Coordinates of C-alpha atoms in Angstrom, one line a residue:
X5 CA 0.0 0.0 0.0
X6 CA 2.9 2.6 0.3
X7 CA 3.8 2.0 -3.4
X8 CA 0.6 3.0 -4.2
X9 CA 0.4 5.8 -1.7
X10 CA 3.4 7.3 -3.0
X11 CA 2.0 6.7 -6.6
X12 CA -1.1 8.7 -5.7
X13 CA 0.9 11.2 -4.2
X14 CA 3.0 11.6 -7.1
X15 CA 0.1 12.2 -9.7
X16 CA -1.0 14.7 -7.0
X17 CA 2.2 16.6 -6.9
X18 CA 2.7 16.2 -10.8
X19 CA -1.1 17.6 -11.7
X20 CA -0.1 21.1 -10.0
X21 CA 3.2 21.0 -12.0
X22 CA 1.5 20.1 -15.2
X23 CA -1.3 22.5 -14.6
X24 CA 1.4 25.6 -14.4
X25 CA 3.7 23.6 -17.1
X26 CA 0.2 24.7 -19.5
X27 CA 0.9 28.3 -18.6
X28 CA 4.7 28.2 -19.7
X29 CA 4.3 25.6 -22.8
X30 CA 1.4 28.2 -24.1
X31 CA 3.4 31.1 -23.7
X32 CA 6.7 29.7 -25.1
X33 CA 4.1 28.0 -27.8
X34 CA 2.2 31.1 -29.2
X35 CA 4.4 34.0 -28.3
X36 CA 8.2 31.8 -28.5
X37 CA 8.8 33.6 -24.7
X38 CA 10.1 32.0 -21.9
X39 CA 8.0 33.6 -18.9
X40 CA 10.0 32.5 -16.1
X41 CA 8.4 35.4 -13.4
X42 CA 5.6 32.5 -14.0
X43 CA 6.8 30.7 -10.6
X44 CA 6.2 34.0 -8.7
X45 CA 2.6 34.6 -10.3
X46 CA 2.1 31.7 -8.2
X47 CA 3.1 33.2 -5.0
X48 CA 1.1 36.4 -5.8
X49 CA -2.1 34.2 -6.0
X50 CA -1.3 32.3 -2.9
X51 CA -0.6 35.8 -0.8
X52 CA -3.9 36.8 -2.5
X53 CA -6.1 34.1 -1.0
X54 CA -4.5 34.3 2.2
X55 CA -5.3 37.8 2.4
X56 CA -8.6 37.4 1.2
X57 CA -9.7 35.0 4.0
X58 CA -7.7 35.9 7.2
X59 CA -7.8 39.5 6.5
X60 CA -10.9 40.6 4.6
X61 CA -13.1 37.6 5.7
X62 CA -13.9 36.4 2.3
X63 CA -15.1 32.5 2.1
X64 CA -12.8 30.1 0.5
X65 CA -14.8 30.6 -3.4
X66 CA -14.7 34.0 -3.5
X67 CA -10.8 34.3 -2.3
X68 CA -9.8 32.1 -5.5
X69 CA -11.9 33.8 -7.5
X70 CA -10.3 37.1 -6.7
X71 CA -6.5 35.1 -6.8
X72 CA -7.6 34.4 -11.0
X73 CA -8.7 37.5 -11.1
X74 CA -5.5 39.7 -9.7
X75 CA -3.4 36.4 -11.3
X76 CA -5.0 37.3 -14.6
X77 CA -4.7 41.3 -14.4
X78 CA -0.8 40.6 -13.6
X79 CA -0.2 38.7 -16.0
X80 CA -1.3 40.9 -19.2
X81 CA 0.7 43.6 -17.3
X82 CA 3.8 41.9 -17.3
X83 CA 2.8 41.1 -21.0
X84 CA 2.5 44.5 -21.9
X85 CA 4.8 46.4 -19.8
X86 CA 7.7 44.1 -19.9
X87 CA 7.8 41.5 -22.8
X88 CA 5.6 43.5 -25.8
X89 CA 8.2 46.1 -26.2
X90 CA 10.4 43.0 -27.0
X91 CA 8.3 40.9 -29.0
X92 CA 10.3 41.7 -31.9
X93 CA 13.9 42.1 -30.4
X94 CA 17.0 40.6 -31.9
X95 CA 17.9 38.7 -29.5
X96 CA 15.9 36.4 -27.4
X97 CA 18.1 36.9 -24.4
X98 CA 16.8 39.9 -24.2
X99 CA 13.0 38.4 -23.4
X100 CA 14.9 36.0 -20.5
X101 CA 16.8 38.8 -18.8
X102 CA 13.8 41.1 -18.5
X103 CA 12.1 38.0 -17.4
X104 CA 14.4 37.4 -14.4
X105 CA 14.2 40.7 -13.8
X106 CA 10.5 41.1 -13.1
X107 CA 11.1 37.5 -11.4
X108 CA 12.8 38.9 -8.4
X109 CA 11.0 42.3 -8.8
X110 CA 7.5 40.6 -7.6
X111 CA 9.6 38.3 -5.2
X112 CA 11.4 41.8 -3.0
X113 CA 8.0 43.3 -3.5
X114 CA 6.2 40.6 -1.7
X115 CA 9.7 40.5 1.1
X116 CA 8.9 44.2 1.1
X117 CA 5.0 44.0 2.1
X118 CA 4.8 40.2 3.8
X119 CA 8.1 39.9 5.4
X120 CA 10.2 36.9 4.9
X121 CA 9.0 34.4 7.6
X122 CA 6.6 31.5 6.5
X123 CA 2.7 31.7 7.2
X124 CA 0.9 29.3 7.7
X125 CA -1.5 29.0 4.8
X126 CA -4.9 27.1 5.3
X127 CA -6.5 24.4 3.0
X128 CA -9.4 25.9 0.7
X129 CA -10.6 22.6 0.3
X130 CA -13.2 20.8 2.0
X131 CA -13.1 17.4 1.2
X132 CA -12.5 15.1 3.6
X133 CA -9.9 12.3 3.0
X134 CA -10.9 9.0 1.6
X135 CA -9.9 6.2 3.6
X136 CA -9.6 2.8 1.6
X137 CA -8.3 -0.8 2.1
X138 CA -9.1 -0.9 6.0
X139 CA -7.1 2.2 6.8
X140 CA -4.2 1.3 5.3
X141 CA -4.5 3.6 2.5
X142 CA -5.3 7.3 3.0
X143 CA -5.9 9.8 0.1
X144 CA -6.7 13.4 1.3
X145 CA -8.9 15.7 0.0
X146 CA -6.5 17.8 -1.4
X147 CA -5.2 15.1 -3.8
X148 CA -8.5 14.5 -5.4
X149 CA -9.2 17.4 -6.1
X150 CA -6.3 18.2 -7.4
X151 CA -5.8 15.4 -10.0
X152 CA -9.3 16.3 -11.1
X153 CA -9.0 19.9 -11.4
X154 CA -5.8 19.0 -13.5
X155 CA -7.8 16.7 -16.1
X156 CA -10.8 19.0 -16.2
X157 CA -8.3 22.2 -17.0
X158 CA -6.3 19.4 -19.6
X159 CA -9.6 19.2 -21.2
X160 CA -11.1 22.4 -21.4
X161 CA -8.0 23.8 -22.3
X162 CA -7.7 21.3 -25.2
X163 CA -11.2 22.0 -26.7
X164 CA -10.7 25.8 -26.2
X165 CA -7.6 26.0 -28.8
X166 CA -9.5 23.4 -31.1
X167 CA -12.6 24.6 -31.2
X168 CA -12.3 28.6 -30.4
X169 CA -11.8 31.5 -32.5
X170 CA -9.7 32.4 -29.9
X171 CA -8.0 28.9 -30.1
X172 CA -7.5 28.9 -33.8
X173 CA -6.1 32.6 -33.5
X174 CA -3.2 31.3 -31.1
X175 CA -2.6 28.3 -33.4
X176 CA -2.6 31.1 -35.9
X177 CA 0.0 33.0 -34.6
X178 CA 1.9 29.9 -33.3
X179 CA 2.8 29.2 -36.3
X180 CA 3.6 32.5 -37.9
X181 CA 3.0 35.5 -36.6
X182 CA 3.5 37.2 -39.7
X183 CA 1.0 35.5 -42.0
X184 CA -1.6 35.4 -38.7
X185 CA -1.6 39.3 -39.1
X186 CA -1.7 39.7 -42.4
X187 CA -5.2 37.6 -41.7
X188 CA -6.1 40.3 -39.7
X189 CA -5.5 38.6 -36.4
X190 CA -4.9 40.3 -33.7
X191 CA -1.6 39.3 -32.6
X192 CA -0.6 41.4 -29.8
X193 CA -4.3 40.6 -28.2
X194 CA -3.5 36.8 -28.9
X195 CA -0.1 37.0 -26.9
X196 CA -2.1 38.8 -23.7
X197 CA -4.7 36.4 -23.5
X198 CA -2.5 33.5 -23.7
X199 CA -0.6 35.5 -20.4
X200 CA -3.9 36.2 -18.8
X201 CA -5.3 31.8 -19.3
X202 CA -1.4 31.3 -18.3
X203 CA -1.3 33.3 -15.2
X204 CA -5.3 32.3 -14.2
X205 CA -3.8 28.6 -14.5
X206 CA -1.2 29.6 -12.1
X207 CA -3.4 31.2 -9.6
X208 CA -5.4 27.8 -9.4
X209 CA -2.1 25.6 -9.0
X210 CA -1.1 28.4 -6.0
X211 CA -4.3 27.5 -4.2
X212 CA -3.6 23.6 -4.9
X213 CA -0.2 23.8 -4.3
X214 CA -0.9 25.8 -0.3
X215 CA -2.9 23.6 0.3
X216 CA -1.4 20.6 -0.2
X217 CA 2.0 22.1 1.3
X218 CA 0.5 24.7 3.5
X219 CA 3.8 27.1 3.9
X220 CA 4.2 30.4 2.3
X221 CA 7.1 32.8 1.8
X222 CA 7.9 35.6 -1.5
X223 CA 10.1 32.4 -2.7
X224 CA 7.1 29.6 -2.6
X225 CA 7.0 30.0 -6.1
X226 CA 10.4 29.9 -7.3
X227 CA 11.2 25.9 -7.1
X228 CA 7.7 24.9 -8.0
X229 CA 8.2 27.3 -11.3
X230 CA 11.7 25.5 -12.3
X231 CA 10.0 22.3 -12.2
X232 CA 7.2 23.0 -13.8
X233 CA 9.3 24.1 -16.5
X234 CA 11.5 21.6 -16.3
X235 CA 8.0 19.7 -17.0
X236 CA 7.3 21.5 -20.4
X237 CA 10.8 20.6 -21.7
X238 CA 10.0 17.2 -20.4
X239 CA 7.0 16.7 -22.3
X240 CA 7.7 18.8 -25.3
X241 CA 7.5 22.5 -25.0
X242 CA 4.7 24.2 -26.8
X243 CA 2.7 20.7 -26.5
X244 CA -0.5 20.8 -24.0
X245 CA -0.5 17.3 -23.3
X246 CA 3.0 17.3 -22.9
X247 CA 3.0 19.7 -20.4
X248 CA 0.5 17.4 -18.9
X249 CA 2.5 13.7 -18.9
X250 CA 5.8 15.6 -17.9
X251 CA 4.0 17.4 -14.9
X252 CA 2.7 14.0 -13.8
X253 CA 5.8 12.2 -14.7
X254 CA 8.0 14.5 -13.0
X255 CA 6.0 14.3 -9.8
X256 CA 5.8 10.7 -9.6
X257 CA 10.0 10.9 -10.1
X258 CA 10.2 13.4 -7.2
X259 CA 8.0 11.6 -5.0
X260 CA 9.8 7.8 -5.7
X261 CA 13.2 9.7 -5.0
X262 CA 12.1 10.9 -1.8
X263 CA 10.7 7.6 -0.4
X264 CA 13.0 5.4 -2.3
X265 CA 16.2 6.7 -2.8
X266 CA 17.0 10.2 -0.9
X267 CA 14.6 12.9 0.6
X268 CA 18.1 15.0 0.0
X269 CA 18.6 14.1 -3.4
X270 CA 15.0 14.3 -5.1
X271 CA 15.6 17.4 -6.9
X272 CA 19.0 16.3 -7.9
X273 CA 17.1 13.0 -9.7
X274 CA 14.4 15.3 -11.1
X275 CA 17.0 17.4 -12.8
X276 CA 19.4 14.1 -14.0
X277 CA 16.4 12.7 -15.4
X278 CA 15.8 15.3 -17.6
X279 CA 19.1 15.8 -18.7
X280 CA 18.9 12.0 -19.8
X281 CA 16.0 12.3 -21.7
X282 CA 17.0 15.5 -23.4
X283 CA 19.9 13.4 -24.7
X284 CA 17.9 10.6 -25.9
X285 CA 15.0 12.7 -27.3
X286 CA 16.1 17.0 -27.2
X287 CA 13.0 17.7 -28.3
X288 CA 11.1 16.6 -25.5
X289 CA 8.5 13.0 -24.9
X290 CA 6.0 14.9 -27.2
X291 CA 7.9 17.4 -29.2
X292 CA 8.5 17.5 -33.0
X293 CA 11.2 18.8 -34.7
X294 CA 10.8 21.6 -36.3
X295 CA 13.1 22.0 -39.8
X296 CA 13.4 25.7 -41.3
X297 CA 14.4 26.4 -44.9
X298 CA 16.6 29.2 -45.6

């Protein structure tokens, strides 16, 4: 029964790192960015909820649905403040710096206001845990819902870029951003909205992630954002449901590494994994490559 505890556990863990994989694999996807102030979007949203409830006395409903909504409004401001006025720069290490840079910019702005030292941050969810195989096996509230929120988002997110005029528009401009505006697509509108679903995604994974893993400092974000990245290149970046198996994959790695081999060396397993696999395969479990003619 441990196996399968840690198994259950591991989906658990990788569903929130797939769900805020979808926000980096879109944006890197449609816009060829690599947002990497997306782990601290994730902080902001968990600070929001926390707030929300403890402070303003807002029920548990209503403090996520305000964490998507400031999640949202922050990320089409980074969008349009900080990586538009680069879309079109020479150099894409450009893009990365500025996206460090507003990285630890939200990160000393939450030091600033919050303080460093942990608070305690409390579970959202209700559900009580399900108790199977005569006690022996326990799965908490908290893991159901978030392996179902994860396929639910999978799938709505799915049949919103297939069957959408918005959808189509980001395949649009996915593919060439050029020819998607000469069809009189609005590209810079595409780009924000693909920030504002990304950023909403990670407000959602903040609120699974706290309470899973009830802790939170200006740097909860920060590890959980590598690895969710490390996810996208793990399943493909740019693919949705490779975000998806490399978020669950990469869970169920972290979570075998800790029971099995080191609590200490987890991360370091996580990381040599992928390197492996980008040997074997560069492009990722799901990604094509892509050939460009000169």
């Amino acid at each position: 029964m441990r196996f399968l505890s840690y198994l259950i556990n591991g989906i658990s863990l990788g569903s929130v790192y797939a769900i805020i994989a979808l926000g980096y694999t879109m944006v890197y996807g449609i816009a060829k960015m690599l947002n990497f102030a997306h782990g601290d979007v994730i902080m902001v949203g968990a600070y929001v909820v926390m707030t929300a409830i403890s402070g303003a006395g807002l029920p548990p409903v209503a403090a996520v649905l305000l964490a998507v909504v400031v999640c949202t409004a922050l990320g089409v401001v980074i969008e349009s403040v900080a990586y538009r006025p680069l879309l079109n720069a020479a150099s894409s290490l450009a893009v990365l710096i500025t996206a460090i840079g507003v990285s630890y910019l939200l990160q000393n702005v939450a030091l600033l206001v919050f303080g460093a030292n942990p608070r305690s941050f409390t579970s959202v969810i209700p559900i009580s845990a399900i108790v199977l195989a005569g006690g022996s096996l326990t799965i908490t509230g908290e893991a159901v819902v978030t392996i179902v929120s994860c396929i639910i988002i999978m799938v709505c997110l799915t049949l919103f870029i297939k069957k959408s005029k918005a959808g189509q528009a980001m395949l649009a401009v996915s593919e060439d951003k050029g020819a998607a505006q000469l069809m009189g697509i609005n590209v810079n509108g595409t780009i924000a909205l693909t920030f504002a679903i990304g950023s909403a995604l990670a407000a959602i994974a903040s609120v699974l992630l706290c309470s899973a893993y009830p802790s939170l400092t200006p740097y909860t974000g920060a590890m959980p954002g590598i690895k969710a990245f490390v996810a996208a290149v793990f399943g493909g970046i740019g693919s949705i449901p490779g975000a998806f198996i490399g978020g669950i994959l990469l869970g169920v790695i972290e979570i075998f590494g800790k029971a099995y081999i080191s609590s200490q060396m987890a991360d370091a397993i996580v990381f040599g994994v992928l390197i492996i696999i980008l040997l074997v395969k560069p492009t990722g479990i799901l990604g094509k490559n892509i050939q460009e003619k000169v």
